[in-house]
């Protein structure tokens, strides 16, 4: 039995309507009852991941969340924060200056709010999915000296133009992680899902062979070197499929359930 089951959230754990199916929930509850611990590693905010984790009773079973691509890692039983890598406001100001005059929207994730310097359909959708209040950029002033993550959203041509415009000198301080053609996340240079998984493994004192990763997107590839088994959803891109130990069903067809049926003894095959 795997000691840690790691799930990406969008297009893996959740359906296309951003819901958690009853069968997937039951399968993950059974796995936790059998002794496995669960980790959710996602671009989503800490507040949003805690809500999903509560539905899966992960606080009872000492699960983990790694939010904002792994910038924030927390063990839910004790609420210990294992890692918090943030971007300074000085860098945020530099990024905002670069965004001016370009047809993109810049937004900051903080304390359940999304502070945006404009409005576009993509930032509105992100606020809705994360259950975050959309606030004007100016309202963020004096709240914090650092941020976990920034979003850049816009039409694909504008977004690609902004990404190519970013100076190489910033690469040592920040990392750009694209989440689809209309959204890019900006996090601390040391942040990715693989390093988040390493923090969790170290906290648990486990090895690679103890870890099952269930994933779908290119930003999940950073976790593959640290997993004994990588189950990839049928809806994943070909680039992600190359890392697969096991190919499962899509998120619309309870791919997580199928993974646990075949690869563990924790779920009864129906």
C-alpha positions as a printed Julia matrix, in Angstrom:
270×3 Matrix{Float64}:
   0.0    0.0     0.0
   1.24   3.49   -0.8
   1.82   5.69    2.24
   1.1    8.92    0.34
  -1.42   9.5    -2.46
  -0.87  12.81   -4.23
  -3.64  14.31   -6.36
  -3.61  17.26   -8.67
  -6.96  19.07   -8.37
  -8.3   20.61  -11.57
  -8.92  18.0   -14.29
  -7.79  15.21  -11.94
  -9.6   15.24   -8.61
 -12.49  17.4    -9.83
 -14.82  16.95  -12.79
 -15.02  19.47  -15.61
 -17.78  21.19  -13.61
 -15.3   21.53  -10.73
 -17.16  19.08   -8.52
 -15.91  16.13   -6.46
 -17.81  13.01   -7.5
 -19.3   10.78   -4.82
 -17.33   7.74   -6.05
 -14.0    9.58   -6.05
 -14.69  10.93   -2.57
 -15.56   7.46   -1.27
 -12.46   5.9    -2.86
 -10.15   8.45   -1.24
 -11.88   8.08    2.12
 -11.36   4.31    1.95
  -7.68   4.8     1.09
  -7.2    7.09    4.08
  -9.05   4.7     6.38
  -6.68   1.97    5.23
  -3.7    4.05    6.34
  -2.65   6.12    3.32
  -2.29   9.88    3.68
  -3.56  12.25    1.02
  -1.93  15.37   -0.43
  -3.57  17.91   -2.74
  -0.99  19.81   -4.8
  -2.48  22.55   -6.94
  -2.27  26.08   -8.3
  -5.34  26.89   -6.18
  -5.24  29.07   -3.06
  -4.71  27.66    0.46
  -8.25  28.65    1.48
  -9.78  26.84   -1.47
  -7.71  23.68   -0.98
  -8.71  23.56    2.7
 -12.37  23.54    1.66
 -11.8   20.61   -0.7
  -9.69  18.85    1.94
 -12.45  19.26    4.51
 -14.86  17.45    2.19
 -12.36  14.56    2.08
 -11.85  14.6     5.9
  -8.14  15.14    5.36
  -7.73  16.92    8.7
  -8.85  13.72   10.45
  -6.28  11.65    8.54
  -3.42  14.2     8.73
  -3.36  15.03    5.03
  -1.45  17.81    3.32
  -2.17  20.69    0.99
   0.37  22.37   -1.27
  -1.23  25.53   -2.68
  -0.1   28.06   -5.3
   1.97  25.43   -7.17
   3.67  24.47   -3.89
   4.52  27.92   -2.53
   2.49  27.08    0.59
   2.64  23.59    2.16
   0.6   22.67    5.24
  -0.13  19.53    7.27
  -3.82  19.67    8.12
  -3.99  17.6    11.3
  -1.78  19.99   13.25
  -2.16  22.94   10.81
   1.65  23.18   10.74
   2.99  25.24    7.85
   5.94  23.35    6.37
   6.84  25.84    3.7
   5.97  29.37    2.63
   7.92  30.83   -0.31
   6.73  34.3    -1.28
   7.44  37.0    -3.85
   8.43  40.4    -2.48
   6.39  43.5    -3.26
   9.46  45.07   -4.85
   9.33  42.33   -7.47
   5.56  42.71   -7.75
   6.03  46.41   -8.55
   8.57  45.55  -11.25
   6.21  42.97  -12.78
   3.32  45.46  -12.66
   5.44  48.02  -14.51
   6.19  45.43  -17.19
   2.47  44.66  -17.53
   1.48  48.28  -18.07
   0.56  49.01  -21.65
   0.06  45.33  -22.42
  -3.35  43.75  -22.81
  -3.09  41.48  -19.76
  -4.55  41.52  -16.25
  -2.31  41.15  -13.21
  -3.8   39.87   -9.95
  -2.58  38.91   -6.46
  -3.85  36.01   -4.34
  -4.06  36.89   -0.65
  -6.29  35.88    2.29
  -9.17  34.61    0.2
  -9.2   37.62   -2.13
  -8.01  38.24   -5.67
  -6.7   41.77   -6.1
  -6.68  42.65   -9.81
  -5.5   45.68  -11.79
  -8.31  45.09  -14.28
 -11.08  42.68  -15.2
 -11.13  40.01  -17.87
 -13.16  36.76  -18.18
 -10.21  34.65  -17.03
  -9.56  36.44  -13.76
 -13.31  36.43  -13.1
 -13.38  32.65  -13.64
 -10.4   32.15  -11.33
 -12.09  34.14   -8.58
 -15.24  32.04   -9.04
 -13.42  28.68   -9.01
 -11.42  29.57   -5.91
 -14.4   31.18   -4.19
 -12.37  34.38   -3.84
 -13.67  37.91   -3.63
 -12.5   40.03   -6.57
 -11.06  43.33   -5.3
  -9.32  46.33   -6.9
  -5.51  46.21   -6.94
  -5.29  49.38   -4.82
  -7.11  47.65   -1.95
  -4.06  45.42   -1.46
  -1.84  48.28   -0.31
  -0.49  47.91    3.25
  -1.89  44.35    3.62
   1.39  42.48    3.18
   5.02  42.9     2.09
   5.02  39.59    0.22
   2.61  37.48   -1.86
   2.37  33.73   -2.52
   1.42  34.06   -6.15
   0.47  36.43   -8.92
  -1.73  35.63  -11.91
  -1.32  37.06  -15.39
  -4.39  36.5   -17.56
  -5.45  37.5   -21.05
  -5.92  36.33  -24.61
  -3.23  33.84  -25.63
  -1.39  36.21  -27.98
  -1.22  38.96  -25.34
  -0.2   36.51  -22.62
   2.54  34.99  -24.77
   3.75  38.48  -25.6
   3.97  39.37  -21.92
   5.87  36.15  -21.11
   8.4   36.78  -23.88
   8.8   40.38  -22.64
   9.89  39.29  -19.15
  13.61  40.06  -18.62
  15.97  37.1   -18.17
  17.35  38.84  -15.07
  14.13  37.99  -13.22
  14.57  34.23  -13.71
  16.69  33.93  -10.55
  13.9   35.48   -8.47
  10.61  34.32   -9.99
   9.19  31.43  -11.99
   6.44  31.57  -14.61
   4.15  28.54  -14.7
   1.55  28.47  -17.48
  -1.86  27.01  -16.56
  -3.58  26.87  -19.92
  -3.41  29.29  -22.83
  -5.04  32.2   -20.99
  -3.34  32.12  -17.59
   0.15  32.18  -16.17
   1.18  32.02  -12.5
   4.18  33.88  -11.12
   5.76  32.36   -8.0
   9.08  32.38   -6.17
  11.92  30.91   -8.25
  12.29  27.94   -5.88
   8.64  26.86   -6.18
   7.23  23.94   -8.14
   5.07  20.93   -7.36
   8.07  18.63   -7.19
   9.76  20.58   -4.39
   6.42  20.72   -2.55
   6.19  16.93   -2.74
   9.75  16.66   -1.41
   8.79  18.74    1.65
   5.84  16.45    2.36
   7.91  13.29    1.91
  10.56  14.63    4.26
   7.91  15.49    6.85
   6.5   11.96    6.63
   9.92  10.29    6.49
   9.02   8.27    3.4
  10.78   7.21    0.21
   9.94   7.39   -3.47
   8.45   3.88   -3.54
   5.87   4.97   -0.93
   4.38   7.67   -3.19
   1.57   7.45   -5.75
   1.0   10.59   -7.85
  -2.23  11.05   -9.84
  -1.93  13.9   -12.34
  -2.94  15.46  -15.63
  -1.05  18.66  -16.5
   2.42  19.72  -17.6
   3.09  21.46  -14.3
   2.53  18.08  -12.59
   5.6   16.67  -14.38
   7.87  18.11  -11.67
   6.46  15.51   -9.25
   7.27  12.47  -11.4
  10.91  12.01  -10.25
   9.78  11.69   -6.63
   6.98   9.15   -7.15
   7.14   5.39   -7.14
   4.14   5.38   -9.46
   2.57   8.07  -11.65
  -1.02   7.56  -12.75
  -2.0    9.9   -15.58
  -5.56  10.81  -16.46
  -6.97  10.0   -19.9
  -7.65  13.72  -20.4
  -3.94  14.59  -19.96
  -1.74  15.99  -22.71
   0.65  13.66  -24.55
   3.64  15.33  -22.9
   2.33  14.27  -19.49
   1.47  10.75  -20.62
   5.17  10.08  -21.23
   5.73  10.08  -17.47
   2.93   7.6   -16.82
   3.42   4.33  -15.01
  -0.31   3.76  -15.4
  -2.9    5.39  -17.68
  -6.3    5.7   -16.05
  -9.76   7.0   -16.99
 -10.52  10.7   -17.38
 -11.61  13.02  -14.58
 -15.15  12.76  -15.94
 -15.04   8.97  -15.54
 -13.54   8.74  -12.01
  -9.96   8.11  -13.08
  -8.82   8.28   -9.45
 -11.18   5.46   -8.52
  -9.81   3.29  -11.34
  -6.23   4.06  -10.25
  -6.9    2.96   -6.68
  -8.79  -0.13   -7.81
  -5.88  -1.34   -9.91
  -2.82  -0.08   -8.04
  -3.81  -0.44   -4.38
  -5.77  -2.79   -2.18
  -7.61   0.09   -0.5
 -10.67   0.26   -2.74
 -13.1   -2.52   -3.57
 -13.4   -3.12   -7.3
 -17.04  -2.69   -8.27
